[in-house]
Tab-separated table of C-alpha atoms in Angstrom:
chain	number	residue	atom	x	y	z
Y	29	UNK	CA	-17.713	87.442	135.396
Y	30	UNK	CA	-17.146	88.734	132.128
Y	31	UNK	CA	-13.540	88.299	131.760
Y	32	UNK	CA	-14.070	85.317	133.234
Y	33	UNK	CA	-15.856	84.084	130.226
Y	34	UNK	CA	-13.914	85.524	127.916
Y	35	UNK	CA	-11.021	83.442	129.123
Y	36	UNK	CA	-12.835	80.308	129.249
Y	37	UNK	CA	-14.096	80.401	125.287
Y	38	UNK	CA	-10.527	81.418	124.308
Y	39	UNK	CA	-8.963	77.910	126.800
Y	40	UNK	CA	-11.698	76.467	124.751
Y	41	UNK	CA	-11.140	78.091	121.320
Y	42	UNK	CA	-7.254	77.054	122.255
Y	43	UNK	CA	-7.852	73.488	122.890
Y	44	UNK	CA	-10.163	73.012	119.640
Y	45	UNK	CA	-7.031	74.179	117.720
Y	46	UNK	CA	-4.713	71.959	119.710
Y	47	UNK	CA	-7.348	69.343	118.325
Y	48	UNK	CA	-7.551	70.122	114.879
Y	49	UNK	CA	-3.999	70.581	114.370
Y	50	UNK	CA	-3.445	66.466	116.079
Y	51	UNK	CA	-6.203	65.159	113.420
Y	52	UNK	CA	-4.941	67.120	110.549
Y	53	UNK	CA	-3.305	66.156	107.485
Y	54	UNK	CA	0.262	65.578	107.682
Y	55	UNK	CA	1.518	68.710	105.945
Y	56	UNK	CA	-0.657	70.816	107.648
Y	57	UNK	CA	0.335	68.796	111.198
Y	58	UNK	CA	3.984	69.476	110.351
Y	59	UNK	CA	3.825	73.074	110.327
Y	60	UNK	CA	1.702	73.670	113.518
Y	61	UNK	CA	2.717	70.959	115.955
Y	62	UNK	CA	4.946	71.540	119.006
Y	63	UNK	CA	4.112	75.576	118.904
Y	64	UNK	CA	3.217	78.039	121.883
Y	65	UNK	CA	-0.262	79.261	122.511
Y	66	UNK	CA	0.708	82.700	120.992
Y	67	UNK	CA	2.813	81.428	118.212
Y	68	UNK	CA	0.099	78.700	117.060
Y	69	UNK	CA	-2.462	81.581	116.621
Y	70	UNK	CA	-0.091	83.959	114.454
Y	71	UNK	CA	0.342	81.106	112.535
Y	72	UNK	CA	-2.895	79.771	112.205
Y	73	UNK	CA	-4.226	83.182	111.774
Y	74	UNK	CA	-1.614	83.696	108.708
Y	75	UNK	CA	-2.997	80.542	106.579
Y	76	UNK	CA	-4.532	80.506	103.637
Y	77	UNK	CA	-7.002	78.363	101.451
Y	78	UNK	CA	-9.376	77.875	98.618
Y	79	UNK	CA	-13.594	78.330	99.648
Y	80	UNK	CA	-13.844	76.437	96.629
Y	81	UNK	CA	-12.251	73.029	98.002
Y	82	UNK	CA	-13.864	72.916	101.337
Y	83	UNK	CA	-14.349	69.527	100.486
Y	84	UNK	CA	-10.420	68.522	100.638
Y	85	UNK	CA	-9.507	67.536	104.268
Y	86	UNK	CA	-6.504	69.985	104.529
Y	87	UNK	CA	-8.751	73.196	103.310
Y	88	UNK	CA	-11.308	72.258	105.214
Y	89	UNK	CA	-9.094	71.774	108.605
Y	90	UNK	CA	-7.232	75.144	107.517
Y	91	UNK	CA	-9.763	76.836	107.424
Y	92	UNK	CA	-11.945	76.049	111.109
Y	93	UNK	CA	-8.178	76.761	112.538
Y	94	UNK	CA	-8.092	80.508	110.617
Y	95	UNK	CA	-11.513	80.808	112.178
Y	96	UNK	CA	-10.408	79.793	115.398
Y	97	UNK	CA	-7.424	81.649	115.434
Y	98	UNK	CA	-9.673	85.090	114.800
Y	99	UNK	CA	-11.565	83.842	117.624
Y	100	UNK	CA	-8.790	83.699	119.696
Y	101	UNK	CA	-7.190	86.864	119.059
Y	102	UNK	CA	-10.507	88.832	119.216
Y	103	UNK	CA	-11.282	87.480	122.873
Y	104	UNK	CA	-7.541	87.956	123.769
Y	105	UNK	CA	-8.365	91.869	122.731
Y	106	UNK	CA	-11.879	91.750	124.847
Y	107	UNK	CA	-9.854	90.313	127.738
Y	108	UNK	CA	-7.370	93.015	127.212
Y	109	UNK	CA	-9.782	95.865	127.541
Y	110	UNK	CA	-11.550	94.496	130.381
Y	111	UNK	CA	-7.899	94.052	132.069
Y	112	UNK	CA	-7.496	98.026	131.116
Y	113	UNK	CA	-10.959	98.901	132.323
Y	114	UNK	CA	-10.822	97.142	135.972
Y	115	UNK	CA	-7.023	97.821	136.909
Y	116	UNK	CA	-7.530	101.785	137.507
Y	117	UNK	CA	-10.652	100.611	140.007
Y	118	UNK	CA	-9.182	97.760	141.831
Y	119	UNK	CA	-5.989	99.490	142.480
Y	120	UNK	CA	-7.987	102.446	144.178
Y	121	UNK	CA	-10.449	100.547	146.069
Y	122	UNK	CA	-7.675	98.280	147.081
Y	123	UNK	CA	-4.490	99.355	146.992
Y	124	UNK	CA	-2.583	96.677	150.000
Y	125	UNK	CA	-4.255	93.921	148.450
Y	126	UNK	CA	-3.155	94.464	144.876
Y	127	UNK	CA	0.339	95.242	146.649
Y	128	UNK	CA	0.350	91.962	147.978
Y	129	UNK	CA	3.392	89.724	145.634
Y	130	UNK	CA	1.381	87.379	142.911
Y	131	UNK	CA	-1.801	89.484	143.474
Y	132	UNK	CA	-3.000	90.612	139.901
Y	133	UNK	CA	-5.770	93.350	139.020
Y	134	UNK	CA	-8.586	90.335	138.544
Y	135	UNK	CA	-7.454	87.799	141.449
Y	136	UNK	CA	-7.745	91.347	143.490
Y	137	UNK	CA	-11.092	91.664	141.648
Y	138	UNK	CA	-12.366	88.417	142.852
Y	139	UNK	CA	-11.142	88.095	146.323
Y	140	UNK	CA	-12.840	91.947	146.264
Y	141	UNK	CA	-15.765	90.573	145.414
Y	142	UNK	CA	-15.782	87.682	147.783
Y	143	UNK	CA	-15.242	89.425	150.008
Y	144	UNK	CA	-17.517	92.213	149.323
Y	145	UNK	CA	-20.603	89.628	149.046
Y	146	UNK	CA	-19.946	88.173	152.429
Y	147	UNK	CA	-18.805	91.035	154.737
Y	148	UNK	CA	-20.234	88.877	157.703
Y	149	UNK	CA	-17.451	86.465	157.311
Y	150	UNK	CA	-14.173	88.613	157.814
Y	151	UNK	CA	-14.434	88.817	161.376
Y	152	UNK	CA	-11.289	86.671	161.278
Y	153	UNK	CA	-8.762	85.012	159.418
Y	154	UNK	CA	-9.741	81.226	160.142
Y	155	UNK	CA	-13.343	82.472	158.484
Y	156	UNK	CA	-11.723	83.724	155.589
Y	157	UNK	CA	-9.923	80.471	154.698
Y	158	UNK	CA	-13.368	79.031	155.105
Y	159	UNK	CA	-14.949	80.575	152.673
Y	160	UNK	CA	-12.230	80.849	150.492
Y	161	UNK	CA	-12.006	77.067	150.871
Y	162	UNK	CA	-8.711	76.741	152.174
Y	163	UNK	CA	-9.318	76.005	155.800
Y	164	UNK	CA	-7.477	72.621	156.462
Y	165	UNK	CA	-9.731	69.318	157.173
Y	166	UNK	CA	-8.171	66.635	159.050
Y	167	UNK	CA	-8.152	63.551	157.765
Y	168	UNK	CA	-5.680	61.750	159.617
Y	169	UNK	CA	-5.299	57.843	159.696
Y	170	UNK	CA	-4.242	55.559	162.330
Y	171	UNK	CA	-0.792	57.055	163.048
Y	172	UNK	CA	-0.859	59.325	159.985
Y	173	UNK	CA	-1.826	62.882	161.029
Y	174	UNK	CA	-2.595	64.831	157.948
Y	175	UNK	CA	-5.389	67.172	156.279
Y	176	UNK	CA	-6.841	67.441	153.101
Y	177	UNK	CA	-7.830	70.524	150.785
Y	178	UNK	CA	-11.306	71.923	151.106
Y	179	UNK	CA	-13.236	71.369	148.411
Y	180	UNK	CA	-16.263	73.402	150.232
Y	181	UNK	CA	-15.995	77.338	150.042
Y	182	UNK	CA	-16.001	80.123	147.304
Y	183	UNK	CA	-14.165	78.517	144.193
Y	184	UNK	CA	-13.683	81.427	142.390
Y	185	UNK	CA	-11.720	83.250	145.566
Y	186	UNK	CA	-9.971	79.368	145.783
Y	187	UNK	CA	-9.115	79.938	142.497
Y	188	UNK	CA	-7.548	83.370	143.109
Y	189	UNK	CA	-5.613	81.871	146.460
Y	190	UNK	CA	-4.462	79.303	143.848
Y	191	UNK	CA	-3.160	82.134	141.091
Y	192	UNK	CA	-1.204	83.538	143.904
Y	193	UNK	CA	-0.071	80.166	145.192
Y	194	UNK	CA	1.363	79.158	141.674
Y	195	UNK	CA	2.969	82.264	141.353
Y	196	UNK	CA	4.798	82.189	144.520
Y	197	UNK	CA	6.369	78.716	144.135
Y	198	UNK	CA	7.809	79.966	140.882
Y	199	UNK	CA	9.062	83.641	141.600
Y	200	UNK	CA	8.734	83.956	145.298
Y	201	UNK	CA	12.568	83.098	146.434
Y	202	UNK	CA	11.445	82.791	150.090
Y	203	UNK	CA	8.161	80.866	148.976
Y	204	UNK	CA	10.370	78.463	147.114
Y	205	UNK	CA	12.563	78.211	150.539
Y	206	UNK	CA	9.394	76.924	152.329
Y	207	UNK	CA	9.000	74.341	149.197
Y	208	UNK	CA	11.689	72.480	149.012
Y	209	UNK	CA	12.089	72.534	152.955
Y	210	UNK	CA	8.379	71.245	153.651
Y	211	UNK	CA	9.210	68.417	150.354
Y	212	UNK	CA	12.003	67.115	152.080
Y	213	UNK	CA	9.684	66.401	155.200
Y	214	UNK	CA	7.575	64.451	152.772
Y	215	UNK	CA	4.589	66.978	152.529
Y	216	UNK	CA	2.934	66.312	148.387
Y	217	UNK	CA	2.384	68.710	146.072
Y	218	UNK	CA	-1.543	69.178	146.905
Y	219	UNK	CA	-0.675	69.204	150.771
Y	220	UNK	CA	2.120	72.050	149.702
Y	221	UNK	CA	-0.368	74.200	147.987
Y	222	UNK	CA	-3.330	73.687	150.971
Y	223	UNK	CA	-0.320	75.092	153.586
Y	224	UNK	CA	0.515	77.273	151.007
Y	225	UNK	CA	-2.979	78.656	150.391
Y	226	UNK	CA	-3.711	79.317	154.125
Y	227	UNK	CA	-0.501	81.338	154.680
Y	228	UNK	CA	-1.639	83.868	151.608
Y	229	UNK	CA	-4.994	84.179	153.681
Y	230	UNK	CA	-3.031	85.594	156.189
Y	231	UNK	CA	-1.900	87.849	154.101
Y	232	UNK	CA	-4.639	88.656	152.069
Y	233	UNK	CA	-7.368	89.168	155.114
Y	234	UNK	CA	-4.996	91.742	156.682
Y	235	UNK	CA	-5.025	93.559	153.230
Y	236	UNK	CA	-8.658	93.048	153.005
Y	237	UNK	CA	-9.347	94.406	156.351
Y	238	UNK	CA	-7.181	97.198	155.901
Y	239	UNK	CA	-8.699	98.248	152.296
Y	240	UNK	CA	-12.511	98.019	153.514
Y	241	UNK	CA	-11.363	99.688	156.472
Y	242	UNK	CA	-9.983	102.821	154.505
Y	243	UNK	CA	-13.323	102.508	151.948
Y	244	UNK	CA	-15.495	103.493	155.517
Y	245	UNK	CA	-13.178	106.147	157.114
């Protein structure tokens, strides 16, 4: 939960800049426009300007985006030691699941704790996908059979199946396979990532099993 709210103040803190930097005077608009996350901090974080002329647009602007930028870098560093204080934990408690490809130290963390609050619901994979929201709903048509995501269901383990989905379709050679196969057959992009995120809940509720398994023996 923490880290979770560390990332959402620095997506906020992020888009604020992103903001500022759109309404700001020209020369300051030049210099920061069209930059990376991580690049836009350094450089906001490296301006300068003059307390005394807080009334001028461009020190004024410069000066919420230094602040911003601090903010930024100080919750990347809180993120960064809460990464460095769960890894060691979640990698014990859970080593399959963490083994699994695209499965990071927090999306293990969350499907962990998913899990872990509703062990009544892992008595099989199809009750997994429901509460992880990814069980498919039909919602066929006249002669159009097709389903529709979930929107029912633990968002924050959705959100994990997600991660993993995302990172599949980009690094995953045998993932991307199944993309451009299931495309051709006219499938979307949300229907792709609804079959995509009840495959990984295959996977990840026979890693599941097998982890809480091993915690009881």
């Amino acid at each position: 939960m923490t880290r979770r709210g560390a990332v959402k103040a620095r997506t906020a803190a992020l888009n604020q800049m992103r903001g500022l930097v759109a309404a700001a005077p020209e020369p300051l608009r030049a210099q920061l426009t069209k930059l990376s996350a991580a690049v836009l901090v350094t450089r906001c974080g490296a301006l300068t300007y003059d307390p005394t002329k807080l009334y001028n647009p461009e020190h004024a602007t410069t000066a919420a985006l230094v602040g911003l930028a601090r903010r930024v870098t100080a919750l990347t560093e809180e993120i960064t030691t809460l990464d460095r204080q769960m890894t060691p934990i979640v990698e014990k408690v859970a080593p399959r699941t963490t083994a699994l490809f695209g499965v990071g130290p927090d999306v293990a963390a969350q499907l962990l704790t998913t899990a872990g609050d509703n062990p009544d619901r892992l008595h099989s994979e199809a009750a997994l996908a429901h509460l992880c929201g990814a069980a498919p709903i039909p919602a066929s048509s006249g002669r159009v059979r097709r389903h529709r995501l979930h929107r029912g269901g633990d968002r924050g383990a959705n959100h994990a199946l997600h991660t993993i989905a995302l990172c599949r379709m980009r690094y995953d050679q045998r993932t991307r396979a199944y993309i451009d196969r299931r495309t051709t057959e006219g499938l979307t992009k949300p229907e792709l990532l609804r079959c995509l995120k009840r495959y990984i809940v295959r996977d990840v509720y026979t890693a599941l099993v097998a982890d809480f398994n091993a915690l009881t023996t």
